[in-house]
Tab-separated table of C-alpha atoms in Angstrom:
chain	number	residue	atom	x	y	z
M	1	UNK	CA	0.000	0.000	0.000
M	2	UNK	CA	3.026	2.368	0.816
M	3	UNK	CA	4.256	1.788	-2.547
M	4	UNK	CA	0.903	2.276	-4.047
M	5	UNK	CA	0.627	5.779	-2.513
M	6	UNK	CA	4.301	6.788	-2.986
M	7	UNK	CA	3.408	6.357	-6.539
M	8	UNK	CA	0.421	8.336	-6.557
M	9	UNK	CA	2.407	11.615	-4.618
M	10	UNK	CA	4.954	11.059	-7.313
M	11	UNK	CA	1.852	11.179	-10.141
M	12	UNK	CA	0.463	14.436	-8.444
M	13	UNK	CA	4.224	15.737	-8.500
M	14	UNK	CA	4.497	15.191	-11.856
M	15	UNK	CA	0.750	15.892	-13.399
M	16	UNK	CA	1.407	19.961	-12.313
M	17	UNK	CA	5.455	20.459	-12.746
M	18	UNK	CA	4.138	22.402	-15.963
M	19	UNK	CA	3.056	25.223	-14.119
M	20	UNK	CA	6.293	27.138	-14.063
M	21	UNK	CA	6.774	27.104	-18.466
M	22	UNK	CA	3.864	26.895	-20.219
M	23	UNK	CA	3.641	27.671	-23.891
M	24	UNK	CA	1.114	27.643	-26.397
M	25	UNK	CA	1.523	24.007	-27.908
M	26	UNK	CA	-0.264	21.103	-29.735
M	27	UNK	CA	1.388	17.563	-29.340
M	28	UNK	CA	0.641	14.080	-29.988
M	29	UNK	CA	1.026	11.152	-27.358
M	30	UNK	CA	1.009	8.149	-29.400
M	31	UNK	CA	-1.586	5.516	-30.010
M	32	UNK	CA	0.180	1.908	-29.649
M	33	UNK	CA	-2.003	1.521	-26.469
M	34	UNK	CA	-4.967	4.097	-26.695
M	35	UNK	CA	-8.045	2.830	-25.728
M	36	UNK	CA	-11.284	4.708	-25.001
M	37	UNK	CA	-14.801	4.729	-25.054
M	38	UNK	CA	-16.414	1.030	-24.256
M	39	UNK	CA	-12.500	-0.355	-24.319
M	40	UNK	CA	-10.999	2.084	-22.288
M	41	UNK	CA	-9.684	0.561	-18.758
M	42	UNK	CA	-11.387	1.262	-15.694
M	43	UNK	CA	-9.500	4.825	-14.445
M	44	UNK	CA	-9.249	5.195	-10.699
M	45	UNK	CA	-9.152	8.608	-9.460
M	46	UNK	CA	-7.113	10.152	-6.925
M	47	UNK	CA	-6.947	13.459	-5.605
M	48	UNK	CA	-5.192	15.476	-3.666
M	49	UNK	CA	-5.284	18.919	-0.655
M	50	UNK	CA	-2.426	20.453	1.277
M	51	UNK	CA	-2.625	17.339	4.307
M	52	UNK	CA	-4.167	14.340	2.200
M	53	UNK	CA	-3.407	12.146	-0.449
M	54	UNK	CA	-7.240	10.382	-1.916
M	55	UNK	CA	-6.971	7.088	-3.365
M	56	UNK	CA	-9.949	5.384	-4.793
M	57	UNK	CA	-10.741	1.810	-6.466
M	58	UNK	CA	-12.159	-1.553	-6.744
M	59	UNK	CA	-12.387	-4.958	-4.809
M	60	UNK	CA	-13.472	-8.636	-5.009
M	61	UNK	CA	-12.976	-9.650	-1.660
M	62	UNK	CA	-12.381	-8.679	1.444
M	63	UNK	CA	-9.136	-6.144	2.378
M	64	UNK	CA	-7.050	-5.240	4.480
M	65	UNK	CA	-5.677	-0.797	3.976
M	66	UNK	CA	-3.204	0.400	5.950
M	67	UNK	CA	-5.099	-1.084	9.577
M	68	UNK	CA	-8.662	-1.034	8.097
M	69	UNK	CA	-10.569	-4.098	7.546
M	70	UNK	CA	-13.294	-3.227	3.918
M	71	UNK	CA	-15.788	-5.900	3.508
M	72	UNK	CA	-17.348	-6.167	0.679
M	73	UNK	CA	-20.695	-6.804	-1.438
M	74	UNK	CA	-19.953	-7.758	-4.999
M	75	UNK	CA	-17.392	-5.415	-6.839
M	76	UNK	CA	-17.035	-2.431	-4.202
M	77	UNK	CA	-15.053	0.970	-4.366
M	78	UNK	CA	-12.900	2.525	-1.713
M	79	UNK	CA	-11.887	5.490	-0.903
M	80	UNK	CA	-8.538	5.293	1.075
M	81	UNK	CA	-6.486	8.507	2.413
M	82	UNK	CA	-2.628	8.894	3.661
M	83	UNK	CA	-0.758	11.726	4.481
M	84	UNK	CA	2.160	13.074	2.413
M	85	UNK	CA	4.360	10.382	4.652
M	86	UNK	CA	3.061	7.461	2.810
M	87	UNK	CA	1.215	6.426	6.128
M	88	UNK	CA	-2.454	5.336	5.895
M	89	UNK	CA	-4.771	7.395	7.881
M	90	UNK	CA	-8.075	5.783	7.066
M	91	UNK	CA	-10.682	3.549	4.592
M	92	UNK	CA	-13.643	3.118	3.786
M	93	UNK	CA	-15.993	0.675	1.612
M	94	UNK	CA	-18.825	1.389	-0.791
M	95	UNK	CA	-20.163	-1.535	-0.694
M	96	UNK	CA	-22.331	-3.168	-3.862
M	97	UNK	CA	-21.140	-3.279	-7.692
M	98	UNK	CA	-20.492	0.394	-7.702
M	99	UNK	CA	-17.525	2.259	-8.641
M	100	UNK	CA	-16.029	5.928	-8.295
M	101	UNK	CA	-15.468	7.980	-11.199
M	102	UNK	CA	-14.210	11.499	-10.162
M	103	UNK	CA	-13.191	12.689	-6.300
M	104	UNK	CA	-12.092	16.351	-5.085
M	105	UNK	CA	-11.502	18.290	-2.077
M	106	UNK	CA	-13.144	22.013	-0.892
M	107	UNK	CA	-11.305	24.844	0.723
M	108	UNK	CA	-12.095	23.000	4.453
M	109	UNK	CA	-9.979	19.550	4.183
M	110	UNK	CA	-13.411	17.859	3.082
M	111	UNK	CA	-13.421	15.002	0.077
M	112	UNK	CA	-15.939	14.298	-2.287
M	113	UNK	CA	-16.316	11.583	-4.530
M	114	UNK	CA	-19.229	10.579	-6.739
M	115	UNK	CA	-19.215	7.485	-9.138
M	116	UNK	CA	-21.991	4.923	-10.381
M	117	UNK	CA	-23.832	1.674	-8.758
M	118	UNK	CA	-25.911	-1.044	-9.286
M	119	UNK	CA	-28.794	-2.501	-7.010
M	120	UNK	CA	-28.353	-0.939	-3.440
M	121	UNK	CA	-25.049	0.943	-2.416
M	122	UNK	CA	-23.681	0.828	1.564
M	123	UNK	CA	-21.905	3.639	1.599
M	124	UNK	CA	-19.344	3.409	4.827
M	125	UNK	CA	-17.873	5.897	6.985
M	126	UNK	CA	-15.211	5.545	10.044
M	127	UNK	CA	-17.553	6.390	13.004
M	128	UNK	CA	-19.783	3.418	10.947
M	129	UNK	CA	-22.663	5.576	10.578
M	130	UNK	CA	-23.074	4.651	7.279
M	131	UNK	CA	-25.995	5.093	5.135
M	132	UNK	CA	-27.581	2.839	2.075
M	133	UNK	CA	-28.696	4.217	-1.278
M	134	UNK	CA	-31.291	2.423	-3.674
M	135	UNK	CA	-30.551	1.917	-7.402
M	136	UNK	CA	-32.820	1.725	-9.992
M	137	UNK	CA	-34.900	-1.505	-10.244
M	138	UNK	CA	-35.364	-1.479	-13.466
M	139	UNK	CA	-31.493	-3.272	-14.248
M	140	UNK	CA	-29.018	-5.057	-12.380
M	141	UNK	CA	-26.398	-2.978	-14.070
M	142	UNK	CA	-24.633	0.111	-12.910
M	143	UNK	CA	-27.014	2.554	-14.032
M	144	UNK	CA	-27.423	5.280	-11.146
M	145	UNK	CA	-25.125	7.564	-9.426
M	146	UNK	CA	-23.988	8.824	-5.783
M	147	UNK	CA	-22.394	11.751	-4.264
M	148	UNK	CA	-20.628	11.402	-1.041
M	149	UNK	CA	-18.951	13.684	1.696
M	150	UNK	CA	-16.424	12.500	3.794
M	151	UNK	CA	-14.551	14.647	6.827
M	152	UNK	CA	-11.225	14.802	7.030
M	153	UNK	CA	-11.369	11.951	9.726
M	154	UNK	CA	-13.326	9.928	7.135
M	155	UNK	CA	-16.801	10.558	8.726
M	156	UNK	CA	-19.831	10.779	6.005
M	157	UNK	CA	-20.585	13.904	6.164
M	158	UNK	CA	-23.870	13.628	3.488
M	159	UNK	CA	-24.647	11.659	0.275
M	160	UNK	CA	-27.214	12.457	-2.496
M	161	UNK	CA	-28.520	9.734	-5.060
M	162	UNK	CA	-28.915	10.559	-8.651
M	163	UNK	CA	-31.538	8.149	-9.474
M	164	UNK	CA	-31.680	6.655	-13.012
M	165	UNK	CA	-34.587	5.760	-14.711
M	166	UNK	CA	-36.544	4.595	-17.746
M	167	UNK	CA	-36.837	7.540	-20.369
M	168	UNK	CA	-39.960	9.171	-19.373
M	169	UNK	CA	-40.014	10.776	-22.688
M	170	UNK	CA	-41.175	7.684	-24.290
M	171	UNK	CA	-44.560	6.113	-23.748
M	172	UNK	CA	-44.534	3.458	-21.350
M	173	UNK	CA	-46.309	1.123	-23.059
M	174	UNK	CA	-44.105	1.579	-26.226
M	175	UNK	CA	-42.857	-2.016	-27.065
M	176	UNK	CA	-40.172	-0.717	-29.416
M	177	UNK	CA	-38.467	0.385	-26.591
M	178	UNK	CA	-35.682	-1.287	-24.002
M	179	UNK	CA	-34.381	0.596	-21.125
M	180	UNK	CA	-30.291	-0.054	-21.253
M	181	UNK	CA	-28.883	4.066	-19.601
M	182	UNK	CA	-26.943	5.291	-17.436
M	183	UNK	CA	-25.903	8.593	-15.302
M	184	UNK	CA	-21.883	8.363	-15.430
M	185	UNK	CA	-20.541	11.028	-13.686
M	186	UNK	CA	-17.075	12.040	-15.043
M	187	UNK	CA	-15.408	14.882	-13.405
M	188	UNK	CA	-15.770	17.122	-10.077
M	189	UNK	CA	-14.331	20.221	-9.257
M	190	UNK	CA	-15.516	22.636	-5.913
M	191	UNK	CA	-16.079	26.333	-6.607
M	192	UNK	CA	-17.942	29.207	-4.631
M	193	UNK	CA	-19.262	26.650	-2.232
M	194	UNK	CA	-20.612	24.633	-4.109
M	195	UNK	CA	-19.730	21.007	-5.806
M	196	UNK	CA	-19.679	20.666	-9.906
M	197	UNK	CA	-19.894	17.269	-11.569
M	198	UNK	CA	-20.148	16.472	-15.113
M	199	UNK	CA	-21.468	13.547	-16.412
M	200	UNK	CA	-23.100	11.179	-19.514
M	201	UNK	CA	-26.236	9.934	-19.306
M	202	UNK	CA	-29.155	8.510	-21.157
M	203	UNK	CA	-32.558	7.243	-19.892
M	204	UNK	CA	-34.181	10.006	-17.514
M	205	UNK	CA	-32.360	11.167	-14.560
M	206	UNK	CA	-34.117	12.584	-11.336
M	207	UNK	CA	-32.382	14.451	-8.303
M	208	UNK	CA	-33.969	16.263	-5.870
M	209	UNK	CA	-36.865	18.128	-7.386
M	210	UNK	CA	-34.973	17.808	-10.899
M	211	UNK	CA	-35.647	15.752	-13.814
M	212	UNK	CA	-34.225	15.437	-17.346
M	213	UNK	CA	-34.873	13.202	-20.363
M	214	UNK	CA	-32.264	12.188	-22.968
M	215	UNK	CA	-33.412	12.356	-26.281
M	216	UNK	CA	-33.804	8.641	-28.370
M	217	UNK	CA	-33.251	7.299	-31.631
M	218	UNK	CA	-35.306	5.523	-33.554
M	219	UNK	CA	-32.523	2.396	-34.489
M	220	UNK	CA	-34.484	0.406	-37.467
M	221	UNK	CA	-37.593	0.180	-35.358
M	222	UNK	CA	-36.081	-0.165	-31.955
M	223	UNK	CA	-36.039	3.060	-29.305
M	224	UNK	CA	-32.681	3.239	-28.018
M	225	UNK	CA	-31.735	6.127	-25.547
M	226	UNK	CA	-28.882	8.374	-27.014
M	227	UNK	CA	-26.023	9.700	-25.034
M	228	UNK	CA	-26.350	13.223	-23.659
M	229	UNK	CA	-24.223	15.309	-21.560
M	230	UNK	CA	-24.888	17.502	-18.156
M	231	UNK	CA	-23.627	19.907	-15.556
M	232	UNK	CA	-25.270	19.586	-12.067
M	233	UNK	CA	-24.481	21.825	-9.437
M	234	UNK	CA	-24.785	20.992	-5.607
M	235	UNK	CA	-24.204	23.009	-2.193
M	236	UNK	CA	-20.939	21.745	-0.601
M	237	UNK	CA	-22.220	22.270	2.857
M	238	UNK	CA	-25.090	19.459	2.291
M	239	UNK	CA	-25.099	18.329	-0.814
M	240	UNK	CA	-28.662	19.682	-1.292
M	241	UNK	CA	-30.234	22.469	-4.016
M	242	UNK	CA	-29.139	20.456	-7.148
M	243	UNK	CA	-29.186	22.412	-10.066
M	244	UNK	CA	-29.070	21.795	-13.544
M	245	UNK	CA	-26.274	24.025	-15.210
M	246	UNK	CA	-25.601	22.737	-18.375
M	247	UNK	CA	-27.630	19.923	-20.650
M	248	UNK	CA	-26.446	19.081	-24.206
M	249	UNK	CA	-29.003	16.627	-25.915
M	250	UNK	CA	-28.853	15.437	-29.451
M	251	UNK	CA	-32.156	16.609	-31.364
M	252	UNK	CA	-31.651	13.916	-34.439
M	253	UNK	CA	-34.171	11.142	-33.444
M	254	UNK	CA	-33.246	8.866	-36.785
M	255	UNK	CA	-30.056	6.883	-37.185
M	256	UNK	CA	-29.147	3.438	-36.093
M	257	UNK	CA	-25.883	4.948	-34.056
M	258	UNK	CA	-26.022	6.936	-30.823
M	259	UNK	CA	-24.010	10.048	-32.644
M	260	UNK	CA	-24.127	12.290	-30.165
M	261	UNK	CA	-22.306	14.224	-27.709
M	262	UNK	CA	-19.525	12.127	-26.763
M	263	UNK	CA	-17.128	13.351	-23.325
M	264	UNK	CA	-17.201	16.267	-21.369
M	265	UNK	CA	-15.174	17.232	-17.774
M	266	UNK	CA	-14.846	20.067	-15.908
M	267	UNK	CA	-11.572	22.483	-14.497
M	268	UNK	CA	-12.445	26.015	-12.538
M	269	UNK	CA	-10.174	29.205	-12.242
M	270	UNK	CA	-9.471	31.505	-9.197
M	271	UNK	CA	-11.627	33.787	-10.378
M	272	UNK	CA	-14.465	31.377	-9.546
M	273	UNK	CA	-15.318	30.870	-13.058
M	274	UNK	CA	-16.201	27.282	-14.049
M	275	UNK	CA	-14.797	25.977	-17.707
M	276	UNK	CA	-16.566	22.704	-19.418
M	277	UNK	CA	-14.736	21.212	-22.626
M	278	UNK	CA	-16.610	18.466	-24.245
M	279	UNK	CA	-17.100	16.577	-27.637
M	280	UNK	CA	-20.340	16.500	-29.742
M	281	UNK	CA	-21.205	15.542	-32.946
M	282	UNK	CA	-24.557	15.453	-35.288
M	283	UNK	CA	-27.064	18.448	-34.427
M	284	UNK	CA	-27.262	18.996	-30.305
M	285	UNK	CA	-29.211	21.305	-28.202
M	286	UNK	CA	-27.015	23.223	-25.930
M	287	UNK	CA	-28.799	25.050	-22.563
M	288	UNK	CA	-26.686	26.359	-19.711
M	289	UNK	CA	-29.110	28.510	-17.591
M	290	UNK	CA	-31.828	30.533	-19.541
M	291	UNK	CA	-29.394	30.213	-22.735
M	292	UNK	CA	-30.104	27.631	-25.414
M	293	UNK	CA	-28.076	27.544	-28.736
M	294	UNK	CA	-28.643	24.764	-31.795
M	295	UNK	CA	-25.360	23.354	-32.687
M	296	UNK	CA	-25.622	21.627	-36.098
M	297	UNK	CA	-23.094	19.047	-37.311
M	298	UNK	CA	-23.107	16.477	-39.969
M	299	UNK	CA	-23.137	13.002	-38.505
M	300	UNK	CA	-19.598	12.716	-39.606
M	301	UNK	CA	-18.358	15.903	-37.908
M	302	UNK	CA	-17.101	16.140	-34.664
M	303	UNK	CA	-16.692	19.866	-32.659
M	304	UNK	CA	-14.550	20.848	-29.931
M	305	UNK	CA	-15.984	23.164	-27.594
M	306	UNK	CA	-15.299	24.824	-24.561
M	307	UNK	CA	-18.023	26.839	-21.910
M	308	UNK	CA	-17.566	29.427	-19.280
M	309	UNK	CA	-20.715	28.590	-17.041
M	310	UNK	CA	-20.864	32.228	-15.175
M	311	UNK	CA	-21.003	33.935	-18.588
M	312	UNK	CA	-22.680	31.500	-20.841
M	313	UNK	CA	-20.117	31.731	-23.414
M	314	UNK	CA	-19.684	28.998	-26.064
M	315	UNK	CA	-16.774	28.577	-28.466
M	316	UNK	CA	-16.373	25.828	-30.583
M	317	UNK	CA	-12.170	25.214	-30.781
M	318	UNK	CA	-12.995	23.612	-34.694
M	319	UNK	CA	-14.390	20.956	-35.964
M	320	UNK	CA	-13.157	17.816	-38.033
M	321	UNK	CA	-15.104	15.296	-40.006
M	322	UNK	CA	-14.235	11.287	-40.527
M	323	UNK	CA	-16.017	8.256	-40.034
M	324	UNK	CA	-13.471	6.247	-38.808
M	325	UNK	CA	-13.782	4.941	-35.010
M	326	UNK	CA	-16.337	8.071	-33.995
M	327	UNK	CA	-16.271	6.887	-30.578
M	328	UNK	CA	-12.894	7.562	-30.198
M	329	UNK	CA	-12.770	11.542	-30.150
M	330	UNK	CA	-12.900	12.147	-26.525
M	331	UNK	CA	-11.482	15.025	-24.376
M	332	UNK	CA	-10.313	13.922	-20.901
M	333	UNK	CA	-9.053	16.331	-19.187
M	334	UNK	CA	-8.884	20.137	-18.632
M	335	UNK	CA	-7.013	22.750	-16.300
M	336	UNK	CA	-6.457	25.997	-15.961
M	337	UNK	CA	-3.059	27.329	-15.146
M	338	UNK	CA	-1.472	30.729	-15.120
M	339	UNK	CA	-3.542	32.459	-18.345
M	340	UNK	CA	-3.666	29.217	-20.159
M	341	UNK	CA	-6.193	26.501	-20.798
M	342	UNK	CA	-4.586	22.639	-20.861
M	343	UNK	CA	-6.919	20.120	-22.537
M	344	UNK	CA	-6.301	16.356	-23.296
M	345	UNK	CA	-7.838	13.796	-25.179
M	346	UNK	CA	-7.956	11.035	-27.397
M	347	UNK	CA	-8.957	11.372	-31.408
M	348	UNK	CA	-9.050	9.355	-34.556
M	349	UNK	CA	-9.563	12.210	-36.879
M	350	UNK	CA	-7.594	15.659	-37.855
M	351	UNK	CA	-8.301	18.164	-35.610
M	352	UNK	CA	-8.605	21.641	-37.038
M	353	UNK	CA	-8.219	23.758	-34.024
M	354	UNK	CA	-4.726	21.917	-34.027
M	355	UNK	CA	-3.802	22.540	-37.633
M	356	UNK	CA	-5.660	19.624	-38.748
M	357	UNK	CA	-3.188	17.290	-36.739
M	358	UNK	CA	-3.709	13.388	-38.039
M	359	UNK	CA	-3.213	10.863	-35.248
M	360	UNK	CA	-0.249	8.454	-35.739
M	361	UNK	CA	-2.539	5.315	-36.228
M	362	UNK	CA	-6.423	4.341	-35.393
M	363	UNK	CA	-6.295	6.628	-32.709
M	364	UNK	CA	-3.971	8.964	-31.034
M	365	UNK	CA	-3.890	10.938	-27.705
M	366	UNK	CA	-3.386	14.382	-27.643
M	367	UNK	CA	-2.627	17.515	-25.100
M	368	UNK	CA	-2.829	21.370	-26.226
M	369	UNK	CA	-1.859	24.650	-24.188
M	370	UNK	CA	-3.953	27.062	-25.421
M	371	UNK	CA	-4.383	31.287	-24.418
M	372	UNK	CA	-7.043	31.331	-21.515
M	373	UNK	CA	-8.758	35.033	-23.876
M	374	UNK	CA	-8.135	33.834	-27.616
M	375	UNK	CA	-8.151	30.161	-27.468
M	376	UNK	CA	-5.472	29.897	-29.853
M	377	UNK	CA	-2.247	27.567	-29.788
């Protein structure tokens, strides 16, 4: 375990030594062992504050962290912390098939992390005042999502369920129709007191007193529920007053391929604003508060885009058509640092805001540095 977490400090070392030289740059990773989308592995984040290191992951059986004994129910997720010593201060279970997809920290030594589950979800805590979420019973699969406080002592502070549901948009009785979504939750960051997650989902989602449909297509006589993307908003102190800051849903309800928006994750500057980079493709409806804007693509035609949620501004980086592996055009990451916007992906196709870069092989990774005002390299 020691080793484990000396190599995640050295990770976190490493992932922000390019704050002291930044330039404007586009590069290429290379693609011998790129996979995404339904082949990508299983990423298990970490996270980081001035005291803590965050470790998450996955287990089959029962374990042993540090001095902390995790049962488990099915494939569970932990959350495990250490200090910057390598010594393990505490762990905790999830236990059910669940698993966490993002984690962060706020401005009081709290954590956060938020992921997806299956049936029924224990979530632990250290003082064992743990508390038990309910999944959706329409599928055994991981379909709904969580998001959970912990102290720094590794007491659950709060946890809200993002409950996942058959698409309410479609009649009930509609036999053409066979619920298979999702709410995937794929970044976190904490700004002005309150907690931002991004996420994909399809089916109808419902949180609080807030409820959203995907769109469907209409697959050669089957209703299938197409990918969309969302910002949700919660207050850090309780995890209450969800809001919905951002929805991208694809408004093309022929096709036998879910063509829509593909990725999207989430970085915030000190100025408190909150940036969202994502992929889409085909013709989308964008809505981030009282703003809605059409985006209209060809099937084969991906854009890049980037949002500043306080102002509402949209600018799409470029776009770049090919047919080739769609699913592959993903970005992954995002940061702000010191005037410039870092973003990181994967993509099969030339990418225009890049000077129409072509990936080495059937798919590439790629990282940019861009100017925070113009958006150029």
């Amino acid at each position: 375990m020691k080793k484990a977490l000396l190599s995640i400090a050295l990770f976190c070392a490493t992932t922000f030594s390019y704050a002291e030289d930044l330039t404007n740059e586009f590069s290429t990773l290379g693609s011998n062992d790129v996979y995404v989308g339904k082949y990508a592995p299983v990423k298990t984040p970490i996270c980081c504050n001035d005291e803590h290191i965050f470790q998450t992951g996955r287990y089959d059986y029962p374990v042993m962290i540090g001095d902390c004994f995790l049962e488990n129910i099915a494939t569970s997720a932990f959350v495990a912390a250490s200090d910057f010593t390598m010594k393990n201060l505490w762990a905790v279970g999830l236990k059910g098939a669940a698993r966490i997809t993002a984690c962060t920290t706020d401005d009081k030594g709290n954590l956060f992390v938020t992921g997806i589950f299956a049936d029924d979800l224990v979530v632990g805590s250290t003082d064992f005042a743990e508390q038990i979420l309910v999944g959706c019973p329409d599928t055994h699969e991981m379909s709904s999502a969580f998001l959970a406080k912990y102290n720094a002592e590794g007491q659950l502070q709060g946890v809200q369920l993002i409950a996942m549901n058959k698409n309410k948009a479609i009649p009930s009785d509609n036999d053409a129709y066979e619920f298979d979504g999702a709410f995937t939750p794929s970044s976190m960051v904490f700004c002005n007191n309150r907690i931002y997650l991004s996420a994909t989902y399809s089916g109808t989602y419902e949180v609080g007193n807030l409820s959203q449909n995907s769109s469907f297509i209409n697959g050669m006589g089957a209703l299938i529920d197409a990918t969309a993307l969302c910002v949700l908003s919660f207050d850090a102190n309780t995890l209450e007053d969800p809001r919905q800051e951002l929805d991208m849903n694809n408004t093309t309800m022929e096709g036998a391929l879910d063509n829509g928006p593909r990725s999207i994750t989430l970085a915030t500057d000190k100025e408190g604003e909150v940036y969202v980079a994502m992929i889409s493709t085909d013709k989308t409806t964008l809505c981030i508060g009282e703003k809605t804007e059409q985006i209209n693509l060809e099937t084969d035609e991906f854009a890049s885009i980037i949002v500043r949620l306080k102002e509402a501004s949209i600018t799409v980086l470029g776009t770049t058509k090919g047919e080739r592996y769609w699913y592959a055009n993903e970005v992954n990451s995002i940061k702000i640092v010191e005037g410039k916007i870092l973003l990181a992906g994967t993509f099969s196709c030339p990418l225009t805001f890049a000077g129409s870069c072509n990936p080495d092989l059937w798919c590439d990774q790629w990282q940019s540095c861009l100017d925070l005002q113009t958006y150029q390299l």
